[in-house]
Every structure is written in C-alpha cells, then in structure tokens.
PDB file of C-alpha atoms in Angstrom:
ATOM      1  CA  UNK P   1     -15.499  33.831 -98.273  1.00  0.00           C
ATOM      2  CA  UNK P   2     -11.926  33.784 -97.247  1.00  0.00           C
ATOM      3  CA  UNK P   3     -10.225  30.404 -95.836  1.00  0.00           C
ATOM      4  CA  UNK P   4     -10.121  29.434 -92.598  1.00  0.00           C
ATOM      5  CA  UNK P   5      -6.497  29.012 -91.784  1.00  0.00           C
ATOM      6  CA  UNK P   6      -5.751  25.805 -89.832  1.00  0.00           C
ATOM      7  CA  UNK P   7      -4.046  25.740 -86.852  1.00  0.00           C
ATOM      8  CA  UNK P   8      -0.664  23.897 -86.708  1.00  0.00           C
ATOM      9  CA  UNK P   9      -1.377  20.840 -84.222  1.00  0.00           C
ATOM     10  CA  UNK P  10       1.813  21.284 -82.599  1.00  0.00           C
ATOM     11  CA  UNK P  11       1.049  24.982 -81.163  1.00  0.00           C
ATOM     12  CA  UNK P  12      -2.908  23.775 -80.309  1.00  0.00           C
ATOM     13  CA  UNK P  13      -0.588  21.126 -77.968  1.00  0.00           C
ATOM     14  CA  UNK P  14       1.470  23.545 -76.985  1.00  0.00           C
ATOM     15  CA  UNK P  15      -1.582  25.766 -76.289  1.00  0.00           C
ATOM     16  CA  UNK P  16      -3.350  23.418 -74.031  1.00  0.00           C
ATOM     17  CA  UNK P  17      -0.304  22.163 -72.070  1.00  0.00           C
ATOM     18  CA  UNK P  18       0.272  26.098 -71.370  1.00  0.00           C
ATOM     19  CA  UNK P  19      -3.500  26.058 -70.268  1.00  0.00           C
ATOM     20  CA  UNK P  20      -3.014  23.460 -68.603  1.00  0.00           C
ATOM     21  CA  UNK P  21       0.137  25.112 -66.186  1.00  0.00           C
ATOM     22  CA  UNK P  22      -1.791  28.193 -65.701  1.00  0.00           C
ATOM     23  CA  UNK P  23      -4.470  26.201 -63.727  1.00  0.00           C
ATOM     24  CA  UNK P  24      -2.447  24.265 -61.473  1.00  0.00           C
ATOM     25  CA  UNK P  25      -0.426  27.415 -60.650  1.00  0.00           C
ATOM     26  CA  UNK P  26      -3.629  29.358 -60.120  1.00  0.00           C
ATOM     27  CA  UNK P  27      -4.299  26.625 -57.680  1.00  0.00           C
ATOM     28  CA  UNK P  28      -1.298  26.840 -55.870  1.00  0.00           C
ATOM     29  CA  UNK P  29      -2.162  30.705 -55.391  1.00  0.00           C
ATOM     30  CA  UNK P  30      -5.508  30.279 -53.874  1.00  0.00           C
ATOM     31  CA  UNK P  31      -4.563  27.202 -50.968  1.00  0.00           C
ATOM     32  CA  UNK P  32      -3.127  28.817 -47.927  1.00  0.00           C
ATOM     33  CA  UNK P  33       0.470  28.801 -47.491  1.00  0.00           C
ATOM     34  CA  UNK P  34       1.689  25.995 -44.857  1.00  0.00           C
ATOM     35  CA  UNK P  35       2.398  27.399 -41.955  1.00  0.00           C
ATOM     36  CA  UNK P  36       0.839  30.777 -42.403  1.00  0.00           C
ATOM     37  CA  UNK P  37      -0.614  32.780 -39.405  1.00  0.00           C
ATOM     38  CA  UNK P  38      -4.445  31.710 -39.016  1.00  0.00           C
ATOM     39  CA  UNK P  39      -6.571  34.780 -38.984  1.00  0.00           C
ATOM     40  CA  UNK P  40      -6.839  36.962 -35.630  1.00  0.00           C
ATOM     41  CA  UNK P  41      -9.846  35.499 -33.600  1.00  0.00           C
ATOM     42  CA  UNK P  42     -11.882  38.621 -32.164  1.00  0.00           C
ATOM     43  CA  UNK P  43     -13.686  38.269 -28.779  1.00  0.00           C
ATOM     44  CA  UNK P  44     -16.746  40.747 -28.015  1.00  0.00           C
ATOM     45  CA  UNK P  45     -16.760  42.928 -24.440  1.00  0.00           C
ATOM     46  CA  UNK P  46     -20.590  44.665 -24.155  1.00  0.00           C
ATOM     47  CA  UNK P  47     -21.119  47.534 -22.447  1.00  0.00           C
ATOM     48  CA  UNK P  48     -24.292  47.370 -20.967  1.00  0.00           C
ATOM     49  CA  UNK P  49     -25.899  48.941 -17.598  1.00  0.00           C
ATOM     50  CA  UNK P  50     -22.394  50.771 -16.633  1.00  0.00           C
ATOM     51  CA  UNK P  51     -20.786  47.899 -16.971  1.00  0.00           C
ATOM     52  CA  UNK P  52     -18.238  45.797 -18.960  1.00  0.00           C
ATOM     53  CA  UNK P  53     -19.502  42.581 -19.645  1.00  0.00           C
ATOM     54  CA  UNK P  54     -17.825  40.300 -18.749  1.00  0.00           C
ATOM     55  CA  UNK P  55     -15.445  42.463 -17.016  1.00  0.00           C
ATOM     56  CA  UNK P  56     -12.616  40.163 -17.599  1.00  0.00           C
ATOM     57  CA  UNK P  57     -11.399  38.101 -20.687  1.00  0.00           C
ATOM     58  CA  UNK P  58      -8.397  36.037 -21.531  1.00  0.00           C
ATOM     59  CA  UNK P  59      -7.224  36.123 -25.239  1.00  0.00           C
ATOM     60  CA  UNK P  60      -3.835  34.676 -26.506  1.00  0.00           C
ATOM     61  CA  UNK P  61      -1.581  37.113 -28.376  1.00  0.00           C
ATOM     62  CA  UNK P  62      -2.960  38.256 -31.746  1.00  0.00           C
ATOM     63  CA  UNK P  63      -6.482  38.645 -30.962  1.00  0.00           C
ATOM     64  CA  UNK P  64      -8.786  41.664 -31.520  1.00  0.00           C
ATOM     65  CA  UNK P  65     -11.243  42.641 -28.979  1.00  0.00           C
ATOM     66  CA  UNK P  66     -14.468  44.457 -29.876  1.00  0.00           C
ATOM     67  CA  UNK P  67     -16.042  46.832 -27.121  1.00  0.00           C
ATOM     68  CA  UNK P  68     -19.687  47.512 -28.387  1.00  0.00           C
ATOM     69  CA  UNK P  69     -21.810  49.738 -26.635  1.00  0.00           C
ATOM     70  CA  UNK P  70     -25.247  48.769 -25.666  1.00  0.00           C
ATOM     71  CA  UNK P  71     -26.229  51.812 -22.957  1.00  0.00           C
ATOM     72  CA  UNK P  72     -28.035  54.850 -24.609  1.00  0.00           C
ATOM     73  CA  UNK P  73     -25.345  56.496 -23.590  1.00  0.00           C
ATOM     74  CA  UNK P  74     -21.694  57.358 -24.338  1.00  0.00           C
ATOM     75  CA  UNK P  75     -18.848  55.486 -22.740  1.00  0.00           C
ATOM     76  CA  UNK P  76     -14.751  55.624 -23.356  1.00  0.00           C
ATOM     77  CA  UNK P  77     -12.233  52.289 -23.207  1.00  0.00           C
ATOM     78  CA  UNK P  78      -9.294  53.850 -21.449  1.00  0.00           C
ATOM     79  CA  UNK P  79      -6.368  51.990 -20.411  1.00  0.00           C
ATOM     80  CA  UNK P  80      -4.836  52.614 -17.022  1.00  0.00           C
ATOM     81  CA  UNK P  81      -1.422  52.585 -18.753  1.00  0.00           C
ATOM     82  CA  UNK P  82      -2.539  54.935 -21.641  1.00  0.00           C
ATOM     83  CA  UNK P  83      -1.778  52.655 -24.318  1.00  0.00           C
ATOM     84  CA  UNK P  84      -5.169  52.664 -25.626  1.00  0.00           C
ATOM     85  CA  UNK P  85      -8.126  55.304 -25.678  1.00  0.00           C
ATOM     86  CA  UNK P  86     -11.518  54.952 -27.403  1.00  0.00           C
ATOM     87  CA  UNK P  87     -12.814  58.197 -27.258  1.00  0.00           C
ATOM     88  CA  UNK P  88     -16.212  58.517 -26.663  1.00  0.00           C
ATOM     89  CA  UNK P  89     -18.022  55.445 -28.137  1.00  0.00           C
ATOM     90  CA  UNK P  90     -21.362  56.481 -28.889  1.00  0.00           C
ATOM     91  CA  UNK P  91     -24.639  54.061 -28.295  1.00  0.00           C
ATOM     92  CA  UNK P  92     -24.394  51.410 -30.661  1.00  0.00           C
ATOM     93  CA  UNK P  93     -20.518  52.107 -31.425  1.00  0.00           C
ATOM     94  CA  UNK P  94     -18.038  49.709 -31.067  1.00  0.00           C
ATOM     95  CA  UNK P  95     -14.252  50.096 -30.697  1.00  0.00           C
ATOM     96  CA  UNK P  96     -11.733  47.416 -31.697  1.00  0.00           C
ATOM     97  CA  UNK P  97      -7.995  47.016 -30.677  1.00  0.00           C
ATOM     98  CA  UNK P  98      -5.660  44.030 -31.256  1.00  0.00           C
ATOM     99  CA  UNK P  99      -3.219  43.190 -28.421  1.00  0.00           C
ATOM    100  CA  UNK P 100       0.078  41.790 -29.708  1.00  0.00           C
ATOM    101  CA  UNK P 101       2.059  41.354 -26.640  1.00  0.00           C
ATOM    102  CA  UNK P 102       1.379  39.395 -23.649  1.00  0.00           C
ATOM    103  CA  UNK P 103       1.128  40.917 -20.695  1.00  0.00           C
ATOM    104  CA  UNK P 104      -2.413  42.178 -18.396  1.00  0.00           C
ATOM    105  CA  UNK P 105      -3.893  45.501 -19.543  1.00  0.00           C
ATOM    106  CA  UNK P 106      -6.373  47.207 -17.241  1.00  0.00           C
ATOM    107  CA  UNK P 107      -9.111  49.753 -18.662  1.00  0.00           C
ATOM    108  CA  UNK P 108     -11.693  51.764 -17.834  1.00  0.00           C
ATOM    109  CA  UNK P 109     -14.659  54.390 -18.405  1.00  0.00           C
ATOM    110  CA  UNK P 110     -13.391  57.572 -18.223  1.00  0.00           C
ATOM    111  CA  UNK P 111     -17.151  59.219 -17.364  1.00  0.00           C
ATOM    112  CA  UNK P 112     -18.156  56.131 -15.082  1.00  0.00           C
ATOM    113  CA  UNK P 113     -14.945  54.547 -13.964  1.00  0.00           C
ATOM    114  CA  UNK P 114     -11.478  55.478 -12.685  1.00  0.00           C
ATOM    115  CA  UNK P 115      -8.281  53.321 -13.054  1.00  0.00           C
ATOM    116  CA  UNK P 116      -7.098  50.907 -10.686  1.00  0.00           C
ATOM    117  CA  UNK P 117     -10.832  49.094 -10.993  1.00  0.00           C
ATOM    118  CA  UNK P 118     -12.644  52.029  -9.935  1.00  0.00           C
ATOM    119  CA  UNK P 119     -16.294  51.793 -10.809  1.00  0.00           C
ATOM    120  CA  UNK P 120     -16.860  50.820 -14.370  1.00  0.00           C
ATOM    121  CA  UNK P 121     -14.030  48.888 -15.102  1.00  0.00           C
ATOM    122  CA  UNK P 122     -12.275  45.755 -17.068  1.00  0.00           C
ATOM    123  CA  UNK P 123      -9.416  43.531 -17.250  1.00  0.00           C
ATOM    124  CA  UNK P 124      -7.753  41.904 -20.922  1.00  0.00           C
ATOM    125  CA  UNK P 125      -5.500  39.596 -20.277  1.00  0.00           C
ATOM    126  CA  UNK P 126      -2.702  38.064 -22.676  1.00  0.00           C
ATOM    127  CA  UNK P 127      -1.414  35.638 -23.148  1.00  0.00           C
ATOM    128  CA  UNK P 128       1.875  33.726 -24.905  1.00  0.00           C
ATOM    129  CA  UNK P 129       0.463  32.221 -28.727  1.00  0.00           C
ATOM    130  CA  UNK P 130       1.251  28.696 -28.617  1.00  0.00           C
ATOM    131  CA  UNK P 131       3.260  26.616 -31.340  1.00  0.00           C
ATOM    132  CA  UNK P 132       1.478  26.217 -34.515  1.00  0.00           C
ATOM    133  CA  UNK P 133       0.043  22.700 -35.315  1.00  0.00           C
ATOM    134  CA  UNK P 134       2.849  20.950 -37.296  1.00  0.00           C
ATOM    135  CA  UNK P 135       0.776  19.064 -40.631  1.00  0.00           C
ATOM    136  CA  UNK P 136       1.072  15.597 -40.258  1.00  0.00           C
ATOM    137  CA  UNK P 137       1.245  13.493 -43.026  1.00  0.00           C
ATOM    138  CA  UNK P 138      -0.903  10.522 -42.817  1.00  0.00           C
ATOM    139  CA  UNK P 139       1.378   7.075 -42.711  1.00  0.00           C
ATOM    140  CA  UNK P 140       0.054   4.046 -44.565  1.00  0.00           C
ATOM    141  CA  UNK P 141      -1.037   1.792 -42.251  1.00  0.00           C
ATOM    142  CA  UNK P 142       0.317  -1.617 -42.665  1.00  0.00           C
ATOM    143  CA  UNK P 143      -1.900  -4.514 -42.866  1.00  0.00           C
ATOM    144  CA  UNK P 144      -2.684  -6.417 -39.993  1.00  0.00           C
ATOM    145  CA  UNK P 145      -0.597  -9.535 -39.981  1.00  0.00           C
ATOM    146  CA  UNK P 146      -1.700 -12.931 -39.751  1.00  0.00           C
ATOM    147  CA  UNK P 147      -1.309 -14.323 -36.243  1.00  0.00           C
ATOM    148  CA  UNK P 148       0.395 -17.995 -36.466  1.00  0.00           C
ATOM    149  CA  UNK P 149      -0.863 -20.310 -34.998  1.00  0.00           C
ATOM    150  CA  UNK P 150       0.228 -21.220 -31.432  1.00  0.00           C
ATOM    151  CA  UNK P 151       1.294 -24.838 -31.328  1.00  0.00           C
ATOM    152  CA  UNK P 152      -0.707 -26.303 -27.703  1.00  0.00           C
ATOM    153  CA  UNK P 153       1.424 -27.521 -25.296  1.00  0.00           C
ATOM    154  CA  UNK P 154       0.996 -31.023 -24.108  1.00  0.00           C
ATOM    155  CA  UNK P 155      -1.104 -30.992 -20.543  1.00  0.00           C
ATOM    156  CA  UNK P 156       0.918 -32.671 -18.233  1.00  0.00           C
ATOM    157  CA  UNK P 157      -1.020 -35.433 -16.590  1.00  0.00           C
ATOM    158  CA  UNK P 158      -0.784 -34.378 -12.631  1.00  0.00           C
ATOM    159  CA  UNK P 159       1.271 -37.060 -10.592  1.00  0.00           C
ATOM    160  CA  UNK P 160      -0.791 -37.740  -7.407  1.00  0.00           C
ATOM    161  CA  UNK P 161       1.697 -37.059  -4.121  1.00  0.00           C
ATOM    162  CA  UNK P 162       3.419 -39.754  -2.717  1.00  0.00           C
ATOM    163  CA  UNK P 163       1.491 -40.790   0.369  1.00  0.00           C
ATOM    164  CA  UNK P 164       3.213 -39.521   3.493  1.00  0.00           C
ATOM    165  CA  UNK P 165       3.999 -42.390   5.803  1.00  0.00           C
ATOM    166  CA  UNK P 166       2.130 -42.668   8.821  1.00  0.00           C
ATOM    167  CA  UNK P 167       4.964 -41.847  12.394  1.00  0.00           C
ATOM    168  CA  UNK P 168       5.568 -45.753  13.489  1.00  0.00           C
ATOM    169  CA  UNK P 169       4.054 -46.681  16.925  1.00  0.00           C
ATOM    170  CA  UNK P 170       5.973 -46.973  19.747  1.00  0.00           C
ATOM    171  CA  UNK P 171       6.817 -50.231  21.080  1.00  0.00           C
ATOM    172  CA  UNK P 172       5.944 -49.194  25.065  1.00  0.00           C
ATOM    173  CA  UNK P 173       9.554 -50.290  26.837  1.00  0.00           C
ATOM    174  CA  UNK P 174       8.919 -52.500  29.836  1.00  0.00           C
ATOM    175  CA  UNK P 175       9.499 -50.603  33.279  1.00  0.00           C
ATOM    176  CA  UNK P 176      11.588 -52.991  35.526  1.00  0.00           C
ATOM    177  CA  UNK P 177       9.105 -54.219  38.522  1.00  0.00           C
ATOM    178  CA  UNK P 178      10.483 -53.532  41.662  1.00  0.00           C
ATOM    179  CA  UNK P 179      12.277 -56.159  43.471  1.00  0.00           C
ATOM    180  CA  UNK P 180      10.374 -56.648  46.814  1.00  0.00           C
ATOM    181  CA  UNK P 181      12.768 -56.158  49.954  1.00  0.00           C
ATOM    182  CA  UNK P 182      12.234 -58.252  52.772  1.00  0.00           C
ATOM    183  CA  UNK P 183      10.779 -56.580  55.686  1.00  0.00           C
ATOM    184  CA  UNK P 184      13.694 -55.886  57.893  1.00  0.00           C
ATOM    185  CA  UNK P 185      13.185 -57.673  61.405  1.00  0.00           C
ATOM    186  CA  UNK P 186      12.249 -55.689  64.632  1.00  0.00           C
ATOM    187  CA  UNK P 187      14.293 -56.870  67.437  1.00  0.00           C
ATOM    188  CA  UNK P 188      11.376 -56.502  70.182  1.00  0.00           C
ATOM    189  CA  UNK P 189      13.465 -57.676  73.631  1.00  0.00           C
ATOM    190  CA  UNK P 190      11.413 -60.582  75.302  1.00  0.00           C
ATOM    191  CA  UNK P 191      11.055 -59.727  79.258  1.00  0.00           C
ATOM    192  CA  UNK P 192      13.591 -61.557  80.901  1.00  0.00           C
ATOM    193  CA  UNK P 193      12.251 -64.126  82.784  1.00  0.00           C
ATOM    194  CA  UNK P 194      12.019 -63.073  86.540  1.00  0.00           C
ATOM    195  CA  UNK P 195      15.186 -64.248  88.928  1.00  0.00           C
ATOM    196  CA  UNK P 196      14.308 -66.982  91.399  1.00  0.00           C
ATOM    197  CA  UNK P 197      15.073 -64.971  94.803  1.00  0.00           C
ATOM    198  CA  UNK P 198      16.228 -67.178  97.159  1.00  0.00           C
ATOM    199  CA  UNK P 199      13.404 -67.352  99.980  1.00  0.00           C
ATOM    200  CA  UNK P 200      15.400 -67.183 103.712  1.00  0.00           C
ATOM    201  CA  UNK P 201      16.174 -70.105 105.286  1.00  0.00           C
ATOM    202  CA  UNK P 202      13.794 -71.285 107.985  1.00  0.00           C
ATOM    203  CA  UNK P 203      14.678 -70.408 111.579  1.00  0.00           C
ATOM    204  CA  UNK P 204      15.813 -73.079 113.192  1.00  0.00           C
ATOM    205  CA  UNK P 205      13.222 -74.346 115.681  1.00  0.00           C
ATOM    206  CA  UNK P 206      14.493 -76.357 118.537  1.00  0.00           C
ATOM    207  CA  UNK P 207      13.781 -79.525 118.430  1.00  0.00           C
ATOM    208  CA  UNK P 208      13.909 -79.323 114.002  1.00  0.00           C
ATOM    209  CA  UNK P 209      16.415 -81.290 111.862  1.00  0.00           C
ATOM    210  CA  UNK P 210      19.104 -78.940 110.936  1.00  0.00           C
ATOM    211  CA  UNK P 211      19.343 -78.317 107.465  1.00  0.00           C
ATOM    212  CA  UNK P 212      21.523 -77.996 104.815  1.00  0.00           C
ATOM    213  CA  UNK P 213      24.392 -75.734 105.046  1.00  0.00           C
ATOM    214  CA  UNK P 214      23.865 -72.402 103.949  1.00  0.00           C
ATOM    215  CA  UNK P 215      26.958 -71.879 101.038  1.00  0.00           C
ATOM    216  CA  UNK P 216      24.926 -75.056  99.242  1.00  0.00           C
ATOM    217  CA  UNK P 217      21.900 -72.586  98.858  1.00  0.00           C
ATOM    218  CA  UNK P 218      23.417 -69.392  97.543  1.00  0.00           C
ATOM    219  CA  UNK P 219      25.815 -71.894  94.738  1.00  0.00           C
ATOM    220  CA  UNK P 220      22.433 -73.533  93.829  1.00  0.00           C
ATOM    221  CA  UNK P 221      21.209 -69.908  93.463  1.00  0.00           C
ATOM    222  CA  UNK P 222      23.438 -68.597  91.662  1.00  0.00           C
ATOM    223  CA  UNK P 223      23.508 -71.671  89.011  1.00  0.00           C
ATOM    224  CA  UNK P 224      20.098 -71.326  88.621  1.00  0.00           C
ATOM    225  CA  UNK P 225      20.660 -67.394  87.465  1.00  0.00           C
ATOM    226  CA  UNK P 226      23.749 -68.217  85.513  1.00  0.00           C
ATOM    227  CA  UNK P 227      21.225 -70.535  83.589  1.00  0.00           C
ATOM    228  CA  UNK P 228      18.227 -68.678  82.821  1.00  0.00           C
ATOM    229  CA  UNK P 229      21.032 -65.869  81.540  1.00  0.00           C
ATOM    230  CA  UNK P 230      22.077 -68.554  79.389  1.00  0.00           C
ATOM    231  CA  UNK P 231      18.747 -69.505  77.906  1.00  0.00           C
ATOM    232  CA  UNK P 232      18.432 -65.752  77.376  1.00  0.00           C
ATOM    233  CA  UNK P 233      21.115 -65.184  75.501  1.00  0.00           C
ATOM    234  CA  UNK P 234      20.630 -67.904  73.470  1.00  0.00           C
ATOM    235  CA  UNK P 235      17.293 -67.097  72.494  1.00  0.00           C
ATOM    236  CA  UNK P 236      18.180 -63.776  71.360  1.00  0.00           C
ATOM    237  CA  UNK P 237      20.729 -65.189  69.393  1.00  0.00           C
ATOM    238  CA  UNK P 238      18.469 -67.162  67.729  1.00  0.00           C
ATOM    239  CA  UNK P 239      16.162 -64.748  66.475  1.00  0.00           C
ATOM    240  CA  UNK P 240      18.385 -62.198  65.424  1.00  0.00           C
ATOM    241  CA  UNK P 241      20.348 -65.238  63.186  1.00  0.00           C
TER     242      UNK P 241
END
C-alpha cells in the first residue's frame, strides 16, 4: 500500500478560507439587487358572453395584461390605434401584451365589436410608475430616558378678600322750617257814622218865644260834622298803625 501523502496545513487553511469566499459571493449573487425593477404584475381581462370583462382596467406602466377567452368561440384584441392585434384567439386562448407607456389604449373585437366602443369593446388605461420604495435602514432607538422628578411647588395659602366697606349713611340735612308771615291786615272801611241833618227850625207860631238865631244852628251843625270826621279819621288811623 502506497502512503498517504499529508496535506500541508497551510494550503488546507488556505483551502477553506477560499471555500469560505465562494459562499458569501454565491450569496451576494442570489439576493436581489437594491433597487432593481420588481417583476411586471399581470392583470387578467375574460372574455366571456361577447364581452370583455371588466371592460375597463387601470394598470401602472410595466404591467402585462392577459385576455383569456372563455366563449366557445373565437374573438380578436384589436386596438383602435393599431398598436396591438391578437389575431384570432381561439376558445380557451389567451393573449398577453405589456404596456410600457402611459397613455389610454382603446380595443376591440374585430368579429363582434368596432372601434370607438362599438359593441364588444374595452378600455386599458396607463398609468405613470411611481418612485420606487427607498430601503430604510432601521435607526437604533434610544432608550427611554428617565423623567426627573418635578420638584412640587409650594400651594399658596389663598388670602381671603379684604371686606368691602359698607357706603356710609347719610346724615339727613335739616330743611329750614318756614318762617310764618304774619297775616297781612285787611283794611275793611267802617260805615261812616250817619251826619246829624239839621231838622228845620220850627215855624214861628204867634204868640211862641222866638228862638235862637238861626247862624247859631248851622255853626253848631257844622261842629258837630267837623267832629264825627275827626273821630273817623282817627279811628282809621288807628287800625291801620
């Protein structure tokens, strides 16, 4: 039997580390490249009962949609603008066309339909691919700090409001009393005291004394007026003083 020859342990290290490298870049290979174009999404139109169901669909750019028959009998996918034909799509055929560009593509059955939405008829439209999802790294989240503790503030003692003083009462001011003013005196004229008329002197009877003289009378008469005017007069005076 011949010898086994013995491998040098520096190459079997150099061996394995090589193994080693190859794995990691095999990895590498297999993961999907950041930012590489997810796979077109497909969306399925039927044709069933001379129809396109459903006869309209929305689809961002990029996607592929799949006409499939389901009538027992033949039926075409014709755009209006002639930018894509089917041919005759047998029962149980499908047909498949990716629209890149966004815009609104009108189509129809060429036996059972007309463009313009004549009869059997459908409607695809596209629009703008939106921005791909930027990775986002996750961020360490920092432990939750410990809240310090508030010192209390000191509760001020509420100070009861100074009482309001009550309006002082009003010392009533003494009206003057009137002074009372004498009755002034009604002069009411007394009725003068009738004038003694002088009765006429007798007739002389023959055979009668003759008797006084005549001028004696009237001055007697006329003192006796002069002195009743007097005690007139001075009676007045009296009460009006």
């Amino acid at each position: 039997m011949g010898k086994v020859k013995r491998v040098p342990g520096r190459l079997l290290f150099m061996g394995i580390r090589l193994l080693i490298v190859a794995t990691l870049l095999s990895g590498f290979g297999l993961a999907p490249a950041a930012g590489a174009r997810p796979a077109a999404q497909e969306v399925t139109v039927e044709m069933r009962n001379i129809a396109f169901e459903p006869r309209t669909v929305t689809v961002p750019a990029g996607t592929t949609v799949v006409w499939v028959n389901r009538d027992a009998f033949a039926h075409t996918v014709t755009a209006d603008n002639g930018s894509f034909d089917s041919g005759l799509i047998p029962p149980g055929g499908a047909f498949r066309f990716t629209f890149e560009r966004p815009g609104t593509y009108p189509y129809y059955c060429v036996p059972h339909g007309g463009p313009g939405g004549v009869g059997m008829a459908g409607l695809v439209v596209v629009t703008a691919p939106g921005p791909s999802p930027t990775p986002v790294r996750p961020t360490a989240t920092p432990a939750p700090a410990r809240p310090s503790p508030t010192p209390a503030r000191p509760t001020a003692t509420p100070v009861p409001p100074p009482p309001t003083p009550e309006p002082p009462t009003p010392t009533p001011t003494p009206e003057p009393s009137p002074t009372p003013v004498p009755p002034t005196p009604t002069f009411t004229p007394s009725p003068a005291p009738p004038t003694p008329t002088a009765a006429p002197p007798p007739a002389a009877t023959a055979g009668s004394d003759p008797g006084p003289p005549t001028g004696l009378l009237v001055g007697g008469i006329a003192l006796a007026a002069l002195g009743a005017a007097a005690a007139v007069l001075w009676r007045l005076g009296r009460r009006a003083g």
